């Protein structure tokens, strides 16, 4: 396997097509402005680094940054794809964690949508890549807005806290808890990369180890699950 690291420097801006873009404080951003971001990370940490929000863990600043979760956010970065990398039988985009409601595009073409921050994501992208410079963009919808949409579709739940949040496959503490602030963030939560494979990919390995009663001998059986790409 060969890989292209997509961690590190990204750019971000509000999604100006977001349904609740009017919740954005006036004059804080320019529509054509892309600000530096870091992946892995969150929109709150990126905004804090750019001095667009106050520290939400100080005083009552938490109340001043609730607009962050009400709008969508766009992240992008350019990367180089060498011809040798493109010659692999299969190319995947692998994201170990995206928080949470995301649309992924490569060179302006849709790759997939995600709605679960707890799982890793893997998508085939070979037809979308080209030799030389490429661009990946990830658009995050407002977690608050999407959770409310899901509640409207499926019905209000009899729960102790707000019903909409239960519908989001997202850490529930981010919507607020008795021990923590209400900061429903978005972002590239865990490492992200491109992976290239020749012939096959090892998808999973299971080792079953059985130790004899005398503690002198053991038997080990290994099961390997492969994803095959060529004959």
mmCIF file of N, CA and C in Angstrom, residues 106-178:
data_model
loop_
_atom_site.group_PDB
_atom_site.id
_atom_site.type_symbol
_atom_site.label_atom_id
_atom_site.label_comp_id
_atom_site.label_asym_id
_atom_site.label_seq_id
_atom_site.Cartn_x
_atom_site.Cartn_y
_atom_site.Cartn_z
ATOM 1 N N UNK A 106 -14.160 15.588 -4.638
ATOM 2 C CA UNK A 106 -12.796 15.631 -5.155
ATOM 3 C C UNK A 106 -12.848 16.207 -6.560
ATOM 4 N N UNK A 107 -12.095 17.265 -6.764
ATOM 5 C CA UNK A 107 -12.096 17.991 -8.040
ATOM 6 C C UNK A 107 -13.507 18.375 -8.461
ATOM 7 N N UNK A 108 -14.299 18.782 -7.462
ATOM 8 C CA UNK A 108 -15.645 19.273 -7.714
ATOM 9 C C UNK A 108 -16.689 18.207 -7.920
ATOM 10 N N UNK A 109 -16.287 16.934 -7.880
ATOM 11 C CA UNK A 109 -17.239 15.847 -8.114
ATOM 12 C C UNK A 109 -17.536 15.118 -6.804
ATOM 13 N N UNK A 110 -18.799 14.792 -6.563
ATOM 14 C CA UNK A 110 -19.167 14.175 -5.287
ATOM 15 C C UNK A 110 -18.579 12.784 -5.120
ATOM 16 N N UNK A 111 -18.097 12.519 -3.912
ATOM 17 C CA UNK A 111 -17.573 11.207 -3.548
ATOM 18 C C UNK A 111 -18.599 10.448 -2.721
ATOM 19 N N UNK A 112 -19.063 11.060 -1.642
ATOM 20 C CA UNK A 112 -20.006 10.397 -0.743
ATOM 21 C C UNK A 112 -20.507 11.402 0.284
ATOM 22 N N UNK A 113 -21.515 10.963 1.064
ATOM 23 C CA UNK A 113 -22.008 11.726 2.201
ATOM 24 C C UNK A 113 -21.887 10.864 3.449
ATOM 25 N N UNK A 114 -21.620 11.497 4.576
ATOM 26 C CA UNK A 114 -21.495 10.773 5.834
ATOM 27 C C UNK A 114 -22.440 11.384 6.872
ATOM 28 N N UNK A 115 -22.804 10.568 7.863
ATOM 29 C CA UNK A 115 -23.695 11.062 8.921
ATOM 30 C C UNK A 115 -23.427 10.385 10.257
ATOM 31 N N UNK A 116 -22.178 9.949 10.467
ATOM 32 C CA UNK A 116 -21.842 9.226 11.688
ATOM 33 C C UNK A 116 -20.388 9.514 12.056
ATOM 34 N N UNK A 117 -20.166 10.176 13.205
ATOM 35 C CA UNK A 117 -18.811 10.525 13.603
ATOM 36 C C UNK A 117 -18.062 9.385 14.272
ATOM 37 N N UNK A 118 -18.771 8.288 14.586
ATOM 38 C CA UNK A 118 -18.175 7.216 15.379
ATOM 39 C C UNK A 118 -17.465 6.161 14.549
ATOM 40 N N UNK A 119 -17.599 6.210 13.250
ATOM 41 C CA UNK A 119 -17.024 5.170 12.410
ATOM 42 C C UNK A 119 -16.050 5.774 11.398
ATOM 43 N N UNK A 120 -15.146 4.920 10.909
ATOM 44 C CA UNK A 120 -14.241 5.324 9.843
ATOM 45 C C UNK A 120 -14.955 5.196 8.499
ATOM 46 N N UNK A 121 -14.511 5.990 7.533
ATOM 47 C CA UNK A 121 -15.133 5.994 6.208
ATOM 48 C C UNK A 121 -14.076 5.689 5.150
ATOM 49 N N UNK A 122 -14.485 4.934 4.145
ATOM 50 C CA UNK A 122 -13.579 4.556 3.059
ATOM 51 C C UNK A 122 -14.370 4.550 1.753
ATOM 52 N N UNK A 123 -13.841 5.259 0.745
ATOM 53 C CA UNK A 123 -14.551 5.362 -0.530
ATOM 54 C C UNK A 123 -13.564 5.230 -1.689
ATOM 55 N N UNK A 124 -13.977 4.541 -2.746
ATOM 56 C CA UNK A 124 -13.169 4.416 -3.957
ATOM 57 C C UNK A 124 -13.207 5.737 -4.732
ATOM 58 N N UNK A 125 -12.028 6.233 -5.124
ATOM 59 C CA UNK A 125 -11.974 7.553 -5.768
ATOM 60 C C UNK A 125 -11.089 7.575 -7.023
ATOM 61 N N UNK A 126 -10.654 6.430 -7.490
ATOM 62 C CA UNK A 126 -9.712 6.401 -8.627
ATOM 63 C C UNK A 126 -10.208 7.197 -9.838
ATOM 64 N N UNK A 127 -11.481 7.091 -10.251
ATOM 65 C CA UNK A 127 -11.914 7.836 -11.432
ATOM 66 C C UNK A 127 -11.910 9.352 -11.250
ATOM 67 N N UNK A 128 -11.852 9.828 -10.012
ATOM 68 C CA UNK A 128 -11.952 11.265 -9.752
ATOM 69 C C UNK A 128 -10.600 11.961 -9.683
ATOM 70 N N UNK A 129 -9.524 11.185 -9.601
ATOM 71 C CA UNK A 129 -8.197 11.765 -9.434
ATOM 72 C C UNK A 129 -7.487 11.941 -10.768
ATOM 73 N N UNK A 130 -6.579 12.894 -10.807
ATOM 74 C CA UNK A 130 -5.787 13.159 -12.005
ATOM 75 C C UNK A 130 -4.335 13.378 -11.595
ATOM 76 N N UNK A 131 -3.431 13.152 -12.522
ATOM 77 C CA UNK A 131 -2.014 13.366 -12.237
ATOM 78 C C UNK A 131 -1.760 14.849 -12.006
ATOM 79 N N UNK A 132 -0.961 15.141 -10.989
ATOM 80 C CA UNK A 132 -0.682 16.535 -10.670
ATOM 81 C C UNK A 132 -1.554 17.033 -9.535
ATOM 82 N N UNK A 133 -1.956 18.285 -9.617
ATOM 83 C CA UNK A 133 -2.706 18.905 -8.518
ATOM 84 C C UNK A 133 -4.174 18.517 -8.530
ATOM 85 N N UNK A 134 -4.681 18.206 -7.367
ATOM 86 C CA UNK A 134 -6.091 17.885 -7.144
ATOM 87 C C UNK A 134 -6.589 18.705 -5.963
ATOM 88 N N UNK A 135 -7.906 18.719 -5.800
ATOM 89 C CA UNK A 135 -8.488 19.415 -4.646
ATOM 90 C C UNK A 135 -9.556 18.541 -4.004
ATOM 91 N N UNK A 136 -9.521 18.464 -2.688
ATOM 92 C CA UNK A 136 -10.568 17.793 -1.937
ATOM 93 C C UNK A 136 -11.315 18.843 -1.130
ATOM 94 N N UNK A 137 -12.621 18.721 -1.090
ATOM 95 C CA UNK A 137 -13.452 19.633 -0.300
ATOM 96 C C UNK A 137 -14.425 18.805 0.526
ATOM 97 N N UNK A 138 -14.627 19.205 1.766
ATOM 98 C CA UNK A 138 -15.599 18.561 2.637
ATOM 99 C C UNK A 138 -16.538 19.629 3.167
ATOM 100 N N UNK A 139 -17.821 19.457 2.914
ATOM 101 C CA UNK A 139 -18.830 20.416 3.356
ATOM 102 C C UNK A 139 -19.610 19.818 4.526
ATOM 103 N N UNK A 140 -19.558 20.501 5.633
ATOM 104 C CA UNK A 140 -20.235 20.038 6.845
ATOM 105 C C UNK A 140 -21.530 20.819 7.046
ATOM 106 N N UNK A 141 -22.632 20.078 7.148
ATOM 107 C CA UNK A 141 -23.913 20.707 7.468
ATOM 108 C C UNK A 141 -23.998 21.003 8.953
ATOM 109 N N UNK A 142 -24.843 21.957 9.313
ATOM 110 C CA UNK A 142 -25.084 22.257 10.722
ATOM 111 C C UNK A 142 -25.614 21.022 11.436
ATOM 112 N N UNK A 143 -24.940 20.545 12.485
ATOM 113 C CA UNK A 143 -25.458 19.373 13.213
ATOM 114 C C UNK A 143 -26.778 19.662 13.899
ATOM 115 N N UNK A 144 -26.971 20.898 14.337
ATOM 116 C CA UNK A 144 -28.229 21.276 14.977
ATOM 117 C C UNK A 144 -29.377 21.225 13.974
ATOM 118 N N UNK A 145 -29.147 21.803 12.805
ATOM 119 C CA UNK A 145 -30.189 21.841 11.775
ATOM 120 C C UNK A 145 -30.532 20.445 11.282
ATOM 121 N N UNK A 146 -29.517 19.618 11.030
ATOM 122 C CA UNK A 146 -29.778 18.264 10.529
ATOM 123 C C UNK A 146 -30.496 17.415 11.576
ATOM 124 N N UNK A 147 -30.129 17.570 12.851
ATOM 125 C CA UNK A 147 -30.808 16.825 13.912
ATOM 126 C C UNK A 147 -32.274 17.230 13.991
ATOM 127 N N UNK A 148 -32.560 18.503 13.822
ATOM 128 C CA UNK A 148 -33.942 18.969 13.845
ATOM 129 C C UNK A 148 -34.725 18.438 12.641
ATOM 130 N N UNK A 149 -34.059 18.341 11.490
ATOM 131 C CA UNK A 149 -34.707 17.757 10.313
ATOM 132 C C UNK A 149 -35.073 16.293 10.562
ATOM 133 N N UNK A 150 -34.170 15.554 11.190
ATOM 134 C CA UNK A 150 -34.435 14.142 11.471
ATOM 135 C C UNK A 150 -35.581 13.989 12.471
ATOM 136 N N UNK A 151 -35.634 14.855 13.455
ATOM 137 C CA UNK A 151 -36.744 14.791 14.409
ATOM 138 C C UNK A 151 -38.078 15.085 13.718
ATOM 139 N N UNK A 152 -38.082 16.078 12.817
ATOM 140 C CA UNK A 152 -39.308 16.408 12.095
ATOM 141 C C UNK A 152 -39.776 15.248 11.231
ATOM 142 N N UNK A 153 -38.820 14.465 10.723
ATOM 143 C CA UNK A 153 -39.159 13.339 9.861
ATOM 144 C C UNK A 153 -39.647 12.129 10.652
ATOM 145 N N UNK A 154 -39.032 11.874 11.811
ATOM 146 C CA UNK A 154 -39.292 10.634 12.533
ATOM 147 C C UNK A 154 -40.094 10.806 13.820
ATOM 148 N N UNK A 155 -40.240 12.045 14.283
ATOM 149 C CA UNK A 155 -41.059 12.275 15.469
ATOM 150 C C UNK A 155 -40.255 12.609 16.715
ATOM 151 N N UNK A 156 -40.890 13.342 17.614
ATOM 152 C CA UNK A 156 -40.264 13.734 18.872
ATOM 153 C C UNK A 156 -40.156 12.520 19.785
ATOM 154 N N UNK A 157 -39.049 12.438 20.524
ATOM 155 C CA UNK A 157 -38.784 11.311 21.410
ATOM 156 C C UNK A 157 -38.996 11.714 22.866
ATOM 157 N N UNK A 158 -39.437 10.748 23.665
ATOM 158 C CA UNK A 158 -39.646 10.990 25.093
ATOM 159 C C UNK A 158 -38.329 10.783 25.828
ATOM 160 N N UNK A 159 -37.463 11.788 25.781
ATOM 161 C CA UNK A 159 -36.138 11.709 26.405
ATOM 162 C C UNK A 159 -35.967 12.873 27.366
ATOM 163 N N UNK A 160 -34.983 12.733 28.256
ATOM 164 C CA UNK A 160 -34.767 13.747 29.285
ATOM 165 C C UNK A 160 -34.238 15.051 28.697
ATOM 166 N N UNK A 161 -33.354 14.936 27.679
ATOM 167 C CA UNK A 161 -32.771 16.117 27.062
ATOM 168 C C UNK A 161 -33.460 16.401 25.732
ATOM 169 N N UNK A 162 -32.920 17.336 24.952
ATOM 170 C CA UNK A 162 -33.584 17.704 23.705
ATOM 171 C C UNK A 162 -33.733 16.503 22.784
ATOM 172 N N UNK A 163 -34.921 16.346 22.227
ATOM 173 C CA UNK A 163 -35.198 15.199 21.366
ATOM 174 C C UNK A 163 -34.353 15.172 20.091
ATOM 175 N N UNK A 164 -34.139 16.296 19.387
ATOM 176 C CA UNK A 164 -33.426 16.212 18.101
ATOM 177 C C UNK A 164 -32.033 15.608 18.207
ATOM 178 N N UNK A 165 -31.309 15.894 19.283
ATOM 179 C CA UNK A 165 -29.919 15.461 19.390
ATOM 180 C C UNK A 165 -29.769 13.946 19.366
ATOM 181 N N UNK A 166 -30.803 13.242 19.812
ATOM 182 C CA UNK A 166 -30.740 11.782 19.869
ATOM 183 C C UNK A 166 -30.636 11.192 18.463
ATOM 184 N N UNK A 167 -31.160 11.890 17.471
ATOM 185 C CA UNK A 167 -31.145 11.381 16.105
ATOM 186 C C UNK A 167 -29.779 11.534 15.424
ATOM 187 N N UNK A 168 -28.882 12.296 16.013
ATOM 188 C CA UNK A 168 -27.569 12.515 15.406
ATOM 189 C C UNK A 168 -26.571 11.494 15.929
ATOM 190 N N UNK A 169 -25.906 10.789 15.018
ATOM 191 C CA UNK A 169 -24.858 9.844 15.412
ATOM 192 C C UNK A 169 -23.595 10.642 15.682
ATOM 193 N N UNK A 170 -23.659 11.340 16.785
ATOM 194 C CA UNK A 170 -22.646 12.313 17.163
ATOM 195 C C UNK A 170 -22.531 12.293 18.681
ATOM 196 N N UNK A 171 -21.327 12.567 19.206
ATOM 197 C CA UNK A 171 -21.141 12.569 20.651
ATOM 198 C C UNK A 171 -22.177 13.472 21.312
ATOM 199 N N UNK A 172 -22.994 12.891 22.184
ATOM 200 C CA UNK A 172 -24.100 13.644 22.760
ATOM 201 C C UNK A 172 -23.627 14.779 23.669
ATOM 202 N N UNK A 173 -22.443 14.647 24.257
ATOM 203 C CA UNK A 173 -21.960 15.728 25.112
ATOM 204 C C UNK A 173 -21.745 17.017 24.344
ATOM 205 N N UNK A 174 -21.556 16.918 23.006
ATOM 206 C CA UNK A 174 -21.314 18.137 22.235
ATOM 207 C C UNK A 174 -22.550 19.036 22.180
ATOM 208 N N UNK A 175 -23.716 18.462 22.454
ATOM 209 C CA UNK A 175 -24.943 19.258 22.510
ATOM 210 C C UNK A 175 -25.186 19.825 23.909
ATOM 211 N N UNK A 176 -24.224 19.612 24.813
ATOM 212 C CA UNK A 176 -24.343 20.125 26.167
ATOM 213 C C UNK A 176 -24.668 19.037 27.167
ATOM 214 N N UNK A 177 -24.075 19.131 28.355
ATOM 215 C CA UNK A 177 -24.315 18.169 29.429
ATOM 216 C C UNK A 177 -24.159 18.904 30.752
ATOM 217 N N UNK A 178 -24.468 18.230 31.831
ATOM 218 C CA UNK A 178 -24.342 18.924 33.118
ATOM 219 C C UNK A 178 -22.888 19.218 33.467
#
